[in-house]
Amino acid sequence: MSNSMLDTLTDPVNDPVVDPVILAASPKCTEQEACAIAAMFDIHPEVACDLGSERDRTFLLHDSSGAAVAVMKVSNAMEDPATLDMEATAALHACAVDPSLPIALPWAVPGGRGHRARWTDGDNVHWVRMYDAISGHGKRPAIELTDEALVDWGTVTARLGRALRSFIHPAAIRTMPWDVQHTLTCRPMVPSISDPAARALVTRTLDRFESNVFPRWPMLRAQVVHGDFTTDNAIVDDRGRVVGIVDFGDMSHTALLTDVASLLDSLADGRPTDELGRVARLVLDGYQRITPLEPLELDLVGELWAARIAIGIAIASWRTELGLQKSAFGSRYQDSAVELLDGLLTIGWEALAAQLSSSHGSGEPADLIKRRSEAFGPGIEDLSYNEPLHVSHGDGAWIVDVDGRRYLDAYNNVPCIGHAHPRVTEAIARSSRRITTNLRYLHGSAVELAERLTAACPSTLDTVFLVNSGTEANDLAWRLATTFTGNTGGLCTRHAYHGVSSAIAAFSPETLRPEDMPSFVERWHPTDTYRQEHLDESSFAAAVERLARAGVAPAMAILDGVLQSDGVYDLSPALVQQWVAMTHAAGGLWVADEVQGGHGRTGDAMWSFSRFGIEPDVVTLGKPMGNGHPVAAVITRREIAECLAARTVFFSTFGGNQVSVAAAHAVLDVLEDERVLPRVVATGGALRAAMREVAADFDCVGDVRGIGLANAIEIVQSRSTREPDRETALRLKEGLRQHGVLVGTTGPAGNVLKVRPPLAFNESHIPTFATALSRSLADLHTRIDPQ
Ligand code: PMP
């Protein structure tokens, strides 16, 4: 091939030179000659069948009985011997790493001269290699592969990639246009595509590659890969499953994903457009059983797939035009490949990425809001904010919306150690990759979690139940309490929230209309530290008294130790101790609901009840326990659990499953490793100081209070009246959102701003919060009093 042709094949960015092998013709070698050449490997076949190859000659050799004895490859004259040596060592390496991979291995040349023997066809020197013949079907049409086979192909490809992970060879650094890494070297070949429609499809694909894939290519995982694991290079059994991997001739150091691209190109051949997503997902499922793809890889896999098809069309057209290839060999690329590429482009890049990563739920906000209300009906709570937050992802104390705007999250306590903490996400992924079962099977992680939880509690609390939500935990607490005490009444604070089940909704007056308040639950006023009301036990005593008058004794009194729904107050330990004693005196159990206050929220201890110097009879955990993954627990005394056990058996399908347990362990680990509790104390103190400083000039801020990172700003009509001002609190919440900070509102009058960030919120976030608060307050003032 002329040098000028080589010169035209340059990558516009990297300017590499194409491997000359792509330009050279196949060796001239007859089937009779092939039988004779085989003697160099000490075999004497009777028949040689040409298997067809793009640039080499490959023969299946049979002995006189017709049995296949070996596969012989006569290489293209331009083939670099170093590349051939790489192929041989790579096959041997992969087989050594994963011995059950069915790789066709190269034969050593008799006499110990490596794996290639020299042969000349008169003009050119060719290297000859001999491989094990694997029995099975070669070049099976992809359309015949069953779904099970598609998954298997994905798995084998991933195993092959894994087996080559530790392989390196200088010859792997090469510029092969087949390697998707060098897609853009195909540009000069595009004019050879005779069909204008096909040419347009290839051009669109290359343009997309250049603008969207090429810039991100350096971020993709790279290694030496097989690069051409396709139906042309595999032997399959009757069920279409891979029993032989052949031809390492396209190996190079490139993105791992190029293996997937060539696989999809091959396996989707002949499938209709509406099947492409499903076929690719099955292949990817198989692949990801071994090697999960990274988010960027999932984003780009469809585009690499398209690029690989485009490369195929361009190279085949170009080689055909130059007479290097019979047009019959290239015709696949003018027909089914064009159809396949057309199919992918019809789906569209974004939709393709969504289909391949199985992501759901795209849509414009207005449409989604409508669909949300149609799908869920009126029963669920409204979206927050006048203009709902359309979230995309989170990171530490930040939430990012679909438009990329970052919000400082000062509201969500569930992602306690921070949004998307890698320890938790990885624990969940790793664990779910292994197994998810239930507590009927023995697994140590659930046992260890229970041990860790009891170790973090007073020694009397020695028994754990694992459940799935705060509601379930409280529901079980109620069941334990009624069973143990024989009583049927309950006590909770006057604006409490403890959950949604029938039993626990009765303990959630925050969500009940006055006329729906059940008669078996009485409510008491916790201390309002701002107004200095309910400082003693009289409200509690009156609630017990009301129960008694109704002929009911309390089975339990339940308290959220940070009073999130009642308005966030710091209670006096002496008073709480009195409440506990009065509950016990009335025959009830004390339930510490740590769904809000637990897992380090207060900073001074793991559980908020510790600050009161009490020993609850039952502790319930939820929300932060799995950092967003649903997992919850009840911790109690053995005698209380025994009482339930005497009557029934407790089993929760998901309670204690390995994945939830892994999430819960990860949270506990991070709380320790990052020394979260002391950080919460320091951050909480600094945050309150900053809030007080900002609020000092604003008469509508009546009180700033809190414990650790459970904080509140109480909004009033004026400091002199201390009258709650719900409207202004809501406007501030909206204003803060406009300034990029998320808070909520709470309290019986809805006038308390709830500042309850993930515990990943640290002192570095305070200036952002303080600035937004100051601006929101100033905006309010401007609007109220425009002078
Ligand atoms: N207890 C408290 C104190 C809560 O705040 C909540 C939830 N807000 C629950 C229980 C109920 O938890 P879940 O929503 O997980 O059922």
Short mmCIF file of C-alpha atoms and ligand atoms in Angstrom, two decimals, residues 469-472 474 497-500 560 565 593 595-596 623, ligand 1:
data_model
loop_
_atom_site.label_atom_id
_atom_site.label_comp_id
_atom_site.label_asym_id
_atom_site.label_seq_id
_atom_site.Cartn_x
_atom_site.Cartn_y
_atom_site.Cartn_z
CA SER A 469 -38.86 1.28 58.80
CA GLY A 470 -39.32 3.51 61.80
CA THR A 471 -43.02 2.75 61.69
CA GLU A 472 -42.40 -0.98 61.86
CA ASN A 474 -42.53 1.49 66.70
CA TYR A 497 -44.90 11.76 64.82
CA HIS A 498 -43.97 8.10 65.14
CA GLY A 499 -45.22 6.42 61.97
CA VAL A 500 -48.03 5.36 59.66
CA ASP A 560 -38.54 11.35 70.21
CA SER A 565 -42.24 17.30 65.31
CA ASP A 593 -37.79 6.60 69.59
CA VAL A 595 -35.45 7.41 64.57
CA GLN A 596 -34.64 11.14 64.65
CA LYS A 623 -34.12 6.65 59.16
N1 PMP B 1 -40.36 8.07 64.51
C1 PMP B 1 -39.95 9.32 64.27
C2 PMP B 1 -39.47 10.17 65.40
C3 PMP B 1 -39.98 9.82 62.98
O1 PMP B 1 -39.57 11.05 62.73
C4 PMP B 1 -40.42 8.99 61.94
C5 PMP B 1 -40.43 9.46 60.49
N2 PMP B 1 -40.51 10.79 60.30
C6 PMP B 1 -40.86 7.70 62.24
C7 PMP B 1 -40.79 7.27 63.53
C8 PMP B 1 -41.39 6.79 61.18
O2 PMP B 1 -40.39 6.30 60.37
P1 PMP B 1 -40.70 5.71 58.93
O3 PMP B 1 -41.12 6.85 58.06
O4 PMP B 1 -39.41 5.08 58.52
O5 PMP B 1 -41.78 4.70 59.07
#
